[in-house]
Short mmCIF file of C-alpha atoms and ligand atoms in Angstrom, two decimals:
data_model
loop_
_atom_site.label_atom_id
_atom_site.label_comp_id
_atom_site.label_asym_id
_atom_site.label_seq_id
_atom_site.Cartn_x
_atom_site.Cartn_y
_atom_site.Cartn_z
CA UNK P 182 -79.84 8.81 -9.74
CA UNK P 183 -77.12 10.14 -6.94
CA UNK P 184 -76.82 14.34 -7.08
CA UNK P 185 -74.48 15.89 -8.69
CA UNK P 186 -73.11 18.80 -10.26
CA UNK P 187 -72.52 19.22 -13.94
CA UNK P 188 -70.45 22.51 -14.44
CA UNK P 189 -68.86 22.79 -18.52
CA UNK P 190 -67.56 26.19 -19.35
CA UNK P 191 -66.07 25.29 -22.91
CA UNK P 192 -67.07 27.15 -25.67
CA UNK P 193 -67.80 24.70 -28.54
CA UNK P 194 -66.78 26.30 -32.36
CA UNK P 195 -68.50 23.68 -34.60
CA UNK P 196 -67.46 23.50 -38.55
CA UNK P 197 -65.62 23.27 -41.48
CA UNK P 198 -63.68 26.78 -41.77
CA UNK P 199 -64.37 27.68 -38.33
CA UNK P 200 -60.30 27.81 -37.37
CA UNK P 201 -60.79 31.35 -39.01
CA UNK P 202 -63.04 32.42 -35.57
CA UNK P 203 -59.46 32.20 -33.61
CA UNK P 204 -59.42 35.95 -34.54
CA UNK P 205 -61.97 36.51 -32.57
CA UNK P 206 -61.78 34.08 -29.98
CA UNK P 207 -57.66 34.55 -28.95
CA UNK P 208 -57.56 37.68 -26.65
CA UNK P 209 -56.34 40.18 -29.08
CA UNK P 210 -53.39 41.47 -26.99
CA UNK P 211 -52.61 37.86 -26.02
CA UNK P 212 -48.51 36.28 -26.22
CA UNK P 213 -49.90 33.01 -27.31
CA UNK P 214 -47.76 29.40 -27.79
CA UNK P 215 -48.98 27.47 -30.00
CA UNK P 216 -48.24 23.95 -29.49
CA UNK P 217 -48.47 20.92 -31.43
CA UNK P 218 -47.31 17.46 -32.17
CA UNK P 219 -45.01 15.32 -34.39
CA UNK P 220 -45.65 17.27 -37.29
CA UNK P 221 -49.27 16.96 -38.97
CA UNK P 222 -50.32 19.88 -37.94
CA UNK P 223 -47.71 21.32 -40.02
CA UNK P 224 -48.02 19.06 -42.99
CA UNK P 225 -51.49 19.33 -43.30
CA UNK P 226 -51.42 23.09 -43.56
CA UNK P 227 -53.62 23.67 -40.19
CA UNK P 228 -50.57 25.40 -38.32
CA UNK P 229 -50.25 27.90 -41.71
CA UNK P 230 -54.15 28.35 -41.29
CA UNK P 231 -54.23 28.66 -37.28
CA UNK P 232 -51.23 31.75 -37.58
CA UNK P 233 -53.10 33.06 -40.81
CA UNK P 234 -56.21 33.12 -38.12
CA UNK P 235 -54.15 34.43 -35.54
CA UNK P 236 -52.06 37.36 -37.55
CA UNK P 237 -55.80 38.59 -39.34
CA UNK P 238 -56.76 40.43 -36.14
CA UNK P 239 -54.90 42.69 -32.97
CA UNK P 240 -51.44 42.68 -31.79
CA UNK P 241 -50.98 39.19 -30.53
CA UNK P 242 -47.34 38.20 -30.46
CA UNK P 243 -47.21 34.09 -31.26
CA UNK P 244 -44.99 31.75 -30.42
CA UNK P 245 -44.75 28.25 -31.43
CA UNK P 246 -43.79 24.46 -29.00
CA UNK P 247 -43.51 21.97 -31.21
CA UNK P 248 -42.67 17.95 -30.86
CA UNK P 249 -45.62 16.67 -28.26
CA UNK P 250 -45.29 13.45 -28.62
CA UNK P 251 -48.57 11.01 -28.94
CA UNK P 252 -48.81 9.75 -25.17
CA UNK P 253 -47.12 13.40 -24.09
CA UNK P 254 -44.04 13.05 -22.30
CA UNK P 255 -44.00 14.88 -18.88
CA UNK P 256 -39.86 15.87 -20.03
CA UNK P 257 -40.74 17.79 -22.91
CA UNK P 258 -43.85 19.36 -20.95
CA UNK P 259 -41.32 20.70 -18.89
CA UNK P 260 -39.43 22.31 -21.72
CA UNK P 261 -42.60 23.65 -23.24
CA UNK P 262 -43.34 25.18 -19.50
CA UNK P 263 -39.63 26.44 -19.55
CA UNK P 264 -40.58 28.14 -22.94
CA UNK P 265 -43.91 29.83 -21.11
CA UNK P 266 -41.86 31.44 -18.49
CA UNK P 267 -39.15 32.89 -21.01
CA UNK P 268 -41.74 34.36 -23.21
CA UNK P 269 -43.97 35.72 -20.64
CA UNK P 270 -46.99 33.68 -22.65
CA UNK P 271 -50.26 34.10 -21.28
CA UNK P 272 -52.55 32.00 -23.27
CA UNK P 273 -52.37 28.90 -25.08
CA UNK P 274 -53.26 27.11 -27.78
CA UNK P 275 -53.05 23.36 -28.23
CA UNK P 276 -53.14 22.44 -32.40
CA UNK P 277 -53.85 18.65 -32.24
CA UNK P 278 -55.11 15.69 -30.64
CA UNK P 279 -56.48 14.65 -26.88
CA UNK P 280 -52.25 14.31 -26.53
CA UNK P 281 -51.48 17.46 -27.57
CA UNK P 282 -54.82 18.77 -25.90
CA UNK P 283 -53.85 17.02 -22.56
CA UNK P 284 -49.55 17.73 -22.63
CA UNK P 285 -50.63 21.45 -22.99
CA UNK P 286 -53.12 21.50 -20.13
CA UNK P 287 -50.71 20.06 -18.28
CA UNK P 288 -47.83 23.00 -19.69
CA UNK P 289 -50.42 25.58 -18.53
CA UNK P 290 -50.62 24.30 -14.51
CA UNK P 291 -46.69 23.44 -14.42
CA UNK P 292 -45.36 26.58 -15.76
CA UNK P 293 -47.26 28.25 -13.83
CA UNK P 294 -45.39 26.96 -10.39
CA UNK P 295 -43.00 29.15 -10.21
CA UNK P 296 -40.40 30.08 -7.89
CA UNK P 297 -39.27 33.20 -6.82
CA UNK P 298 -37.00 33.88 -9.94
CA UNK P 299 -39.73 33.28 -12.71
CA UNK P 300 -38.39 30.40 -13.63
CA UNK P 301 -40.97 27.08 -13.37
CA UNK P 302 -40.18 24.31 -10.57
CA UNK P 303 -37.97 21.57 -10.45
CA UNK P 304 -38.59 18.40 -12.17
CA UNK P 305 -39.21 16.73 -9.24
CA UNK P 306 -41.90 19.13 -7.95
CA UNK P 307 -43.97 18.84 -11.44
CA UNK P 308 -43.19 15.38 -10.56
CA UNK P 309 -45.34 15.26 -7.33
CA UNK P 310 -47.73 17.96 -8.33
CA UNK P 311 -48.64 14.85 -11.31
CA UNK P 312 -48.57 12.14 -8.98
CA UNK P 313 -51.14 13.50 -7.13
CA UNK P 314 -53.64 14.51 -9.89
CA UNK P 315 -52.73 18.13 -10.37
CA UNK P 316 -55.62 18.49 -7.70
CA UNK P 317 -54.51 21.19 -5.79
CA UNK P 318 -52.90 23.63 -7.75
CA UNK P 319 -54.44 26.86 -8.12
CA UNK P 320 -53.27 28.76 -10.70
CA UNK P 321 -53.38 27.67 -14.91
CA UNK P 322 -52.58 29.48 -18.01
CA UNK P 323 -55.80 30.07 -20.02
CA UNK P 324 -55.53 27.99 -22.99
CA UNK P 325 -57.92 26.89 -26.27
CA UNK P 326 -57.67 24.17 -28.80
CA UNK P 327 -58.28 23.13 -32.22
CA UNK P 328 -59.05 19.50 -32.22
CA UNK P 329 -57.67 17.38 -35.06
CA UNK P 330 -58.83 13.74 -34.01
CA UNK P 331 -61.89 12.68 -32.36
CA UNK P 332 -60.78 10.57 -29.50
CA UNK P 333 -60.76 11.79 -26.18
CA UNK P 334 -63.02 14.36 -25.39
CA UNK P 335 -60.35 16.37 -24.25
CA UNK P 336 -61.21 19.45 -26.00
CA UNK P 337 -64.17 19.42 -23.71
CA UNK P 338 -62.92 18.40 -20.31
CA UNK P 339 -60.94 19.32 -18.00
CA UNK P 340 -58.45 16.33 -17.25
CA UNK P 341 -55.76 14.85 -18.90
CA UNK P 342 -53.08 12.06 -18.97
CA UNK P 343 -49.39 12.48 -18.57
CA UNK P 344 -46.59 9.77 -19.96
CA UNK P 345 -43.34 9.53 -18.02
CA UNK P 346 -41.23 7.16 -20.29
CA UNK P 347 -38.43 6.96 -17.25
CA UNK P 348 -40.20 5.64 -14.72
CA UNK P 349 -42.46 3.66 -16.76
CA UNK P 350 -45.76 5.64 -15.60
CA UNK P 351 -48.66 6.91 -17.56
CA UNK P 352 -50.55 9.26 -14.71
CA UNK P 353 -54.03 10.93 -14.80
CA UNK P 354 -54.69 14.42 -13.68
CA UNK P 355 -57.52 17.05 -13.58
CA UNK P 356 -58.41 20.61 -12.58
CA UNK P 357 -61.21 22.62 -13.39
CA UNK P 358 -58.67 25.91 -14.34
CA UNK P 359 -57.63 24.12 -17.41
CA UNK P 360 -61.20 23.44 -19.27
CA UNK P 361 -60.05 24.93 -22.31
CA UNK P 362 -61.41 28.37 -23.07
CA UNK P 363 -62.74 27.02 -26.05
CA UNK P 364 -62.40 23.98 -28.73
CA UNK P 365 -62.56 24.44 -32.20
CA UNK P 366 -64.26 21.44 -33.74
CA UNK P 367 -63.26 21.51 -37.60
CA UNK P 368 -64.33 18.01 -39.13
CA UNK P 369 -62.81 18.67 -42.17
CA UNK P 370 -59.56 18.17 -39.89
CA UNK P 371 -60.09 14.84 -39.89
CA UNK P 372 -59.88 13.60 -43.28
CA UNK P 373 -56.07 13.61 -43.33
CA UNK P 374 -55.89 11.07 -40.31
CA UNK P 375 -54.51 8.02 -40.97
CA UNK P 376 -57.07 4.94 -40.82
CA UNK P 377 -55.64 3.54 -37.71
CA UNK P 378 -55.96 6.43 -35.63
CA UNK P 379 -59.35 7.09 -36.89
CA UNK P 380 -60.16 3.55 -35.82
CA UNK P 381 -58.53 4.25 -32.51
CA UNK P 382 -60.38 7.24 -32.25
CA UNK P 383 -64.11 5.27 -32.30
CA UNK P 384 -62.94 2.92 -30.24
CA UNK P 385 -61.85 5.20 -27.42
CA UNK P 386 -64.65 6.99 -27.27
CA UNK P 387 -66.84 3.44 -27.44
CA UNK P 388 -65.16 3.23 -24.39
CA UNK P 389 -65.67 6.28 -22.34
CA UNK P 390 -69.18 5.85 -22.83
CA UNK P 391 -68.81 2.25 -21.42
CA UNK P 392 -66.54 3.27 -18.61
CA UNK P 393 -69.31 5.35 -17.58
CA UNK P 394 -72.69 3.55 -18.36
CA UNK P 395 -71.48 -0.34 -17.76
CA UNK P 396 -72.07 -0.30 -14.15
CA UNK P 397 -74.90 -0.88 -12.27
CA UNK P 398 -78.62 1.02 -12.52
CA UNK P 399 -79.45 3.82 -10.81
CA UNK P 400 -82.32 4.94 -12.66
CA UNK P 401 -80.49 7.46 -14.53
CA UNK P 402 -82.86 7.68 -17.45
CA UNK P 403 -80.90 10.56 -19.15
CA UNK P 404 -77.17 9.52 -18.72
CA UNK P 405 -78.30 5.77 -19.75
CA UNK P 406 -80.06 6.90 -23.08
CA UNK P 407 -77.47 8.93 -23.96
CA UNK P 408 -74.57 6.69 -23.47
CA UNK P 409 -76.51 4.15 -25.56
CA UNK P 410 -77.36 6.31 -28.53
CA UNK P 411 -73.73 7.35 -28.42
CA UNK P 412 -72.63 3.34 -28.58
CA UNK P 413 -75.01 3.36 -31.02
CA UNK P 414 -73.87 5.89 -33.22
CA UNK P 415 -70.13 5.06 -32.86
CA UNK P 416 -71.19 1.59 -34.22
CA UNK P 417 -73.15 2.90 -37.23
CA UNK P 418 -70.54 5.64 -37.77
CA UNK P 419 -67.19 3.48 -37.03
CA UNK P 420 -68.56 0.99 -39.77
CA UNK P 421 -69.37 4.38 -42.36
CA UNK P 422 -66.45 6.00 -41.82
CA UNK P 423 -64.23 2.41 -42.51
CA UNK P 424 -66.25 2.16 -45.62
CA UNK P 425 -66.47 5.53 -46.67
CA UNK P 426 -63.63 7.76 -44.91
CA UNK P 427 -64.22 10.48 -47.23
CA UNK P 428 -67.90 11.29 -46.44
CA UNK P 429 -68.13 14.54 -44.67
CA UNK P 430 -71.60 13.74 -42.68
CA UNK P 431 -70.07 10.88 -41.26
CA UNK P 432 -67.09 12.90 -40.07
CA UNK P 433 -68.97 15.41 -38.81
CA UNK P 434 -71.28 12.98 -36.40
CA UNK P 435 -68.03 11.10 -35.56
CA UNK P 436 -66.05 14.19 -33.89
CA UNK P 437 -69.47 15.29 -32.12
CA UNK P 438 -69.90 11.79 -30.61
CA UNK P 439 -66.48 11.59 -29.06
CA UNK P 440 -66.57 14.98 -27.78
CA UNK P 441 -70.14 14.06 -26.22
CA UNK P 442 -68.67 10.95 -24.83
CA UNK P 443 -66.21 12.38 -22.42
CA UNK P 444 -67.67 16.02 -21.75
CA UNK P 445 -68.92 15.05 -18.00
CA UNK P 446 -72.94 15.24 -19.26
CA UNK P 447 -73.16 11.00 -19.53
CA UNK P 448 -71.39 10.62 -15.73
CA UNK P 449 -73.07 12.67 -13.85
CA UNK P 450 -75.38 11.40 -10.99
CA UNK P 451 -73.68 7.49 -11.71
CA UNK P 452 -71.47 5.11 -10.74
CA UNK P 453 -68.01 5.02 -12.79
CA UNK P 454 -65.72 2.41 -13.38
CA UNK P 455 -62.39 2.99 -14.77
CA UNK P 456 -60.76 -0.28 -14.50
CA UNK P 457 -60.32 -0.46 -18.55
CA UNK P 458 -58.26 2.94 -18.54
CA UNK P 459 -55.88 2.27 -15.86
CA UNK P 460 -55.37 -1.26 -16.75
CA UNK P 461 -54.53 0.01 -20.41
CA UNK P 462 -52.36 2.91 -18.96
CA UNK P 463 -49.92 0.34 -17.90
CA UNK P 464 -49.80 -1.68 -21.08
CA UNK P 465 -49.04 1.38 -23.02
CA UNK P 466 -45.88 2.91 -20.84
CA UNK P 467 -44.98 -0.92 -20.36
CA UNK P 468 -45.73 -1.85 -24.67
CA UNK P 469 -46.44 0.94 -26.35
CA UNK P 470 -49.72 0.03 -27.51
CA UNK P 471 -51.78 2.60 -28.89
CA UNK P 472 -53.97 4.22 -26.04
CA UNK P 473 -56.95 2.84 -27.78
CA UNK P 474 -56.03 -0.50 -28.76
CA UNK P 475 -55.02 -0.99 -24.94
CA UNK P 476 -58.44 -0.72 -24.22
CA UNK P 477 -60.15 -2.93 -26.97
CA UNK P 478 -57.58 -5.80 -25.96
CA UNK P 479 -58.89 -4.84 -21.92
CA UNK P 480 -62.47 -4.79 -22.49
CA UNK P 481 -64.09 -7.73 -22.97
CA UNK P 482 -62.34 -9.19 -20.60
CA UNK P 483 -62.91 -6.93 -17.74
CA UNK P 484 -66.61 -7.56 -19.33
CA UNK P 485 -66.05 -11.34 -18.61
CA UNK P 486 -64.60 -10.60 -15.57
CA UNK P 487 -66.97 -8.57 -14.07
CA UNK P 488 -70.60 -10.10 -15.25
CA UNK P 489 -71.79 -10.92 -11.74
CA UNK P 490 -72.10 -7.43 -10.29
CA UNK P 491 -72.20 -5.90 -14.02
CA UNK P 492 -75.26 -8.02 -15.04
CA UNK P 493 -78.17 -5.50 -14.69
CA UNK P 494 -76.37 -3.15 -17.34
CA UNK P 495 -74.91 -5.87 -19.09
CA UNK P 496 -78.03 -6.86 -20.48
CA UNK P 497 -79.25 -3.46 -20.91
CA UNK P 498 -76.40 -3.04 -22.76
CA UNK P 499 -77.30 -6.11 -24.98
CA UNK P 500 -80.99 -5.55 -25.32
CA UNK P 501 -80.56 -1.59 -25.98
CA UNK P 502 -77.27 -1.18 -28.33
CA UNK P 503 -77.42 -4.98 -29.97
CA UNK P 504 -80.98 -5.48 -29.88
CA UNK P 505 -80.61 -8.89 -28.42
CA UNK P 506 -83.73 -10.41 -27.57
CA UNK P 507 -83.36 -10.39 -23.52
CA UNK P 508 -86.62 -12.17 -23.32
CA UNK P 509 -86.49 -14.99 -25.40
CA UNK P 510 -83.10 -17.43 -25.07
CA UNK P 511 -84.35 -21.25 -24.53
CA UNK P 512 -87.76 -19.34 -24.14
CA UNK P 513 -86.03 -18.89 -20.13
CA UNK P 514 -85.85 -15.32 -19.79
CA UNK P 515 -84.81 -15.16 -16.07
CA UNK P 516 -82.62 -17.81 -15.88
CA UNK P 517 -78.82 -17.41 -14.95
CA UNK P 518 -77.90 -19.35 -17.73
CA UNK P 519 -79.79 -17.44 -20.51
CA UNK P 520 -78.86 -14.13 -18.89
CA UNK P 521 -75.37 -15.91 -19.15
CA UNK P 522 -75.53 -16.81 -22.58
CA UNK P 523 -76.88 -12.91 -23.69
CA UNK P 524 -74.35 -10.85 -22.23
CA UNK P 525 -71.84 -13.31 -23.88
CA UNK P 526 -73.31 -13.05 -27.29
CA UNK P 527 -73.36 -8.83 -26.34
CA UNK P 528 -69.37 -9.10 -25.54
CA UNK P 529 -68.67 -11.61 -28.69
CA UNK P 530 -70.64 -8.52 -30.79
CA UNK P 531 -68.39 -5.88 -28.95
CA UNK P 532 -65.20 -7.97 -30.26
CA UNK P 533 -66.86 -8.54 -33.37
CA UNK P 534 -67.26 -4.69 -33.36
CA UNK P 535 -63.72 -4.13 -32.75
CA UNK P 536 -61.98 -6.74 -35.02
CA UNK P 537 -64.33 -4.99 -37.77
CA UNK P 538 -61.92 -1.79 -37.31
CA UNK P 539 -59.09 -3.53 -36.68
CA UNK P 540 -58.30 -3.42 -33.51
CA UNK P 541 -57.12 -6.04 -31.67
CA UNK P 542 -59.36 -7.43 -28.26
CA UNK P 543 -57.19 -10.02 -26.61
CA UNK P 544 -53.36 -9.49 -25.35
CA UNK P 545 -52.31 -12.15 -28.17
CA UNK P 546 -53.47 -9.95 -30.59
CA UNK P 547 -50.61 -7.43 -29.25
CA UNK P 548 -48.71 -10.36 -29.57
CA UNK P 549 -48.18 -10.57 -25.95
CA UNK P 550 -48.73 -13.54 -24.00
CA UNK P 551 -49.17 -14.50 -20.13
CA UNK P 552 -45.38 -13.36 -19.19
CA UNK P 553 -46.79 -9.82 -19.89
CA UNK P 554 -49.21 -10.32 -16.83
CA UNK P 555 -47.17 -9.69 -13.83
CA UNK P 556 -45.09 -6.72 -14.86
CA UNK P 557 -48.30 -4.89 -15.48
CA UNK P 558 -50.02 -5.90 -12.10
CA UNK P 559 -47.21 -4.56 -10.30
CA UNK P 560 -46.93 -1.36 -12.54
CA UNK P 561 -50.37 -1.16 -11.14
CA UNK P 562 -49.79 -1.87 -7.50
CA UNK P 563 -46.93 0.80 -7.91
CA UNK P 564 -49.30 3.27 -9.26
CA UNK P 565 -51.74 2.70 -6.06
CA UNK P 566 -54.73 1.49 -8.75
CA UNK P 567 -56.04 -1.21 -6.10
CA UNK P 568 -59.38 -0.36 -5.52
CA UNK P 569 -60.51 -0.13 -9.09
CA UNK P 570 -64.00 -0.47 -9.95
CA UNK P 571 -67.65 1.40 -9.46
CA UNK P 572 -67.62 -0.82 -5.92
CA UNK P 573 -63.76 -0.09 -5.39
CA UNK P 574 -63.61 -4.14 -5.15
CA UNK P 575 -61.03 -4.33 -8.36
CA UNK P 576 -57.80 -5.32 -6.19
CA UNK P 577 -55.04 -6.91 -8.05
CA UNK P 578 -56.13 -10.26 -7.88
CA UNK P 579 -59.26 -8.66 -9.88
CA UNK P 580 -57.00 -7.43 -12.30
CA UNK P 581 -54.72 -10.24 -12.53
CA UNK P 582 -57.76 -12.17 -13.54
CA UNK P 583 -58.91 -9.85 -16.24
CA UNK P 584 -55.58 -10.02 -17.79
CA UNK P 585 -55.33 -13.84 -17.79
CA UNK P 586 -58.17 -13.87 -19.40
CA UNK P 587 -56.92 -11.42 -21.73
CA UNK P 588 -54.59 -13.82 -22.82
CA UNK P 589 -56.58 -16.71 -23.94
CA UNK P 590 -58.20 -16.19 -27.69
CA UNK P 591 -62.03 -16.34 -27.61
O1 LIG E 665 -48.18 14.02 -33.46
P1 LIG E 665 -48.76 14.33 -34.77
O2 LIG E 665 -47.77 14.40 -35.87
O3 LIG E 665 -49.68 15.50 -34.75
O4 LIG E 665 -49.66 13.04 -35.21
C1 LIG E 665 -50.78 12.59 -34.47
C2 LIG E 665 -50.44 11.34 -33.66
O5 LIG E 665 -49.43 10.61 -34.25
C3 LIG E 665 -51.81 12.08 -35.44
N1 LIG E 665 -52.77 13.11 -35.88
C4 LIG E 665 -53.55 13.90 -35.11
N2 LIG E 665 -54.37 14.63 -35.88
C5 LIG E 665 -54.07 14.33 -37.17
C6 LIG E 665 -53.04 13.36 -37.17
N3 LIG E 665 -52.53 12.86 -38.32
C7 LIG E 665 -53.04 13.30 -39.48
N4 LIG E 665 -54.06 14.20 -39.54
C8 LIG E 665 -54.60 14.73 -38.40
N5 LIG E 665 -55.63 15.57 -38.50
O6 LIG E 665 -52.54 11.12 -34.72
C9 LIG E 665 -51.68 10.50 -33.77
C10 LIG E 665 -52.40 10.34 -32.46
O7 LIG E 665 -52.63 11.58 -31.85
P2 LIG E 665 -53.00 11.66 -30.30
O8 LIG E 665 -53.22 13.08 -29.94
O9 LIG E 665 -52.04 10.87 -29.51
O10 LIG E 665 -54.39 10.85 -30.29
P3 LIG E 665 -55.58 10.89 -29.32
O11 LIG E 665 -56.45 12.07 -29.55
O12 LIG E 665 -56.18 9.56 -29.42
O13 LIG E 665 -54.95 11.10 -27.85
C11 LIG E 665 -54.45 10.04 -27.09
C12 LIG E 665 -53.99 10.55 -25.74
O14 LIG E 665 -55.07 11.10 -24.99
C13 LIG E 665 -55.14 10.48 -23.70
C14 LIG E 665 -54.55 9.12 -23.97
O15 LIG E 665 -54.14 8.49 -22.80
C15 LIG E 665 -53.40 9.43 -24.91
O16 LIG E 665 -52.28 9.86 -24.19
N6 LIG E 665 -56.51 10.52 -23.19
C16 LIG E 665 -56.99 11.68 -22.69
C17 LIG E 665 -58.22 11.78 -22.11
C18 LIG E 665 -58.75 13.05 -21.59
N7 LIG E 665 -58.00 14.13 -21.60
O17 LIG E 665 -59.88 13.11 -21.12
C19 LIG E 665 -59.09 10.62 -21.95
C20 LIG E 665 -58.69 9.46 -22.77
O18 LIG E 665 -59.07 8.30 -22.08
C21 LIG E 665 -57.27 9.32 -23.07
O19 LIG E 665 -56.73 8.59 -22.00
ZN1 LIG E 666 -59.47 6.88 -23.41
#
């Protein structure tokens, strides 16, 4: 295992009801923006129930930003940052999901670059304080959330991702000022999703785990147990909650899972590799594709890909989350071409997984073919993601090759 430190200041609220706890958890003097997304916060009554929580306790003044769109756009960030400074708000509260979550993490380290006036920074300075990762700022509004999709982990970390529609970039960024204070965790939120992003919800959180656990072994005992109960139970749950989205247990485990699956505890003290994520960033500011399908169509072929150096977890990964018999194919255990033949019957079950939701694993499922290859490896060359990859060996040639691969059917 390599050191580390794991530092998580976010105060989990876990429940059905618990929204009402915003009473106590808001500071009670607080000018607080709420902000949300498209709209289901209001339809589904959770903005009525988040003021309700808000109003029942001290002399907060509230404010509302609504219209974050899913894949936030860094323009109407801006706006929401403009609305900050007017209103002299000094703590906020995201009502939604990891885009809502991330767009207002975001609000809370733009608006507060000021300049001498009061009034936030040019576009072009948020601009350059996103291209490189938000890193160095040192000053963030304190803000809390109320999660209504499990997905990202968001709620629970302290990074986010930022959409730029303009210039056709999709750009992650992180500081530790914007953990949220807290994240209320309210399954019951859940049940008004619609299937898809439910389905998109399991499978992004399938693959955080796998970002972080499909590597190779360091003896990480912990992190590598965890992230394979966690596949585990997103398999068992994604198939319950598909049959069954009204059962309550099921929702419960679901939201816990994805919150545990991008929280920091499962990547400590091991390699990462990211080359899934910032190979799907570009297909969704280039197509639109739903963050999570992005990376189901990515996957197994960055599995393919990758097998050589991947093959120690690879068949950990088969033996431990598909209980494939690592010992026994053509009775050759430590041959290539049995070692071969398991981790491709592990990634066929992965697919298998995914079609079982839905969700599309190859680019022709997008209905995109090889023409779409190009534009997204220089997207990615433009966004400096060259040296993807736990060994930093993921160059575009690497990546070219995953997504030609992407485009064949299986
Ligand atoms: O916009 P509204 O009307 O609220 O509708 C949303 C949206 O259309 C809807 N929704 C949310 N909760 C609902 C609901 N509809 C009915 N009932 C509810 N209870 O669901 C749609 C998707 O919402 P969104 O917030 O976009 O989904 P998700 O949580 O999957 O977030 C995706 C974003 O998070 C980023 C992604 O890149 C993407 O931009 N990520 C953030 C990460 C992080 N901060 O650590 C890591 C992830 O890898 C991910 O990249
Ligand atoms: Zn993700």
């Amino acid at each position: 295992m390599n050191n580390f430190q794991y530092y998580n200041p976010v105060r989990i609220v876990f429940g059905e009801g618990e929204i009402a706890k915003l009473s106590e958890l808001v500071p009670l003097e607080a000018r607080v923006l709420i902000t949300y997304g498209g709209g289901s916060a209001k339809r589904t009554g959770t903005l009525d129930e988040v003021k309700a929580a808000l109003a029942s306790n001290g002399n907060r003044q509230v404010f509302e930003f609504g219209g974050i769109e899913a894949n936030p756009e860094f323009t109407t960030l801006l706006k929401a940052a403009d609305s900050v400074n007017e209103h002299d708000i000094d703590f906020l509260l995201a009502v939604g999901g990891g885009s809502v979550i991330d767009g207002t993490k975001f609000i809370a380290l733009v608006a507060s670059m000021t300049e001498d006036d009061g009034k936030t920074v040019s576009r072009e300075q948020a601009w350059e304080a996103l291209t490189s990762g938000c890193r160095k700022l040192d000053k963030a509004i304190d803000l809390g959330a109320v999660l209504t999709i499990p997905a990202t982990g968001s709620e629970m970390n302290s990074g986010g991702v930022i959409n730029y529609s303009e210039r056709k970039a999709k750009l992650p960024f992180g500081n530790p000022l914007v953990f949220p204070k807290f994240s209320i965790l309210d399954p019951a939120k859940t049940l008004t999703l619609p299937e898809r992003q439910v389905m998109n919800g399991v499978a992004d959180a399938f693959v955080h785990v796998m970002e972080q656990y499909l590597t190779y072994p360091v003896n990480a005992k912990v992190q590598d147990a965890f992230a394979e109960s966690l596949l585990k139970i997103l398999i068992e749950e994604g198939r319950a909650v598909k049959a069954d989205p009204t059962n309550m247990e099921t929702r419960k485990n679901l939201m816990w899972t994805a919150t545990m699956a991008l929280n920091g505890l499962i990547g400590t003290g091991v390699p990462q590799d990211w080359t899934t994520h910032m190979i799907g960033h570009e297909l969704t500011s280039l197509h639109a594709i739903d963050h999570a399908r992005t990376l189901t169509i990515v996957l197994p072929s960055v599995m393919r890909e990758l097998k050589d150096s991947k093959k120690d977890k690879l068949l950990q990964y088969a033996r431990n989350v598909w209980n494939l018999d690592i010992t026994s194919v053509n009775n050759q255990p430590t041959s290539d071409e049995s070692a071969d033949a398991i981790i491709e019957q592990a990634i066929t079950e992965t697919e298998n997984f995914f079609r079982e939701l839905g969700l599309p694993v190859n680019l022709v499922d997008a209905e995109l073919d090889e023409s779409a290859i190009e534009p997204i490896v220089q997207q990615l060359e433009a966004h400096k993601m060259t040296q993807l990859g736990e060994h930093r060996a993921n160059d575009l040639e690497v990546s070219r090759r995953i997504l030609q691969r992407a485009a064949l059917v299986h």
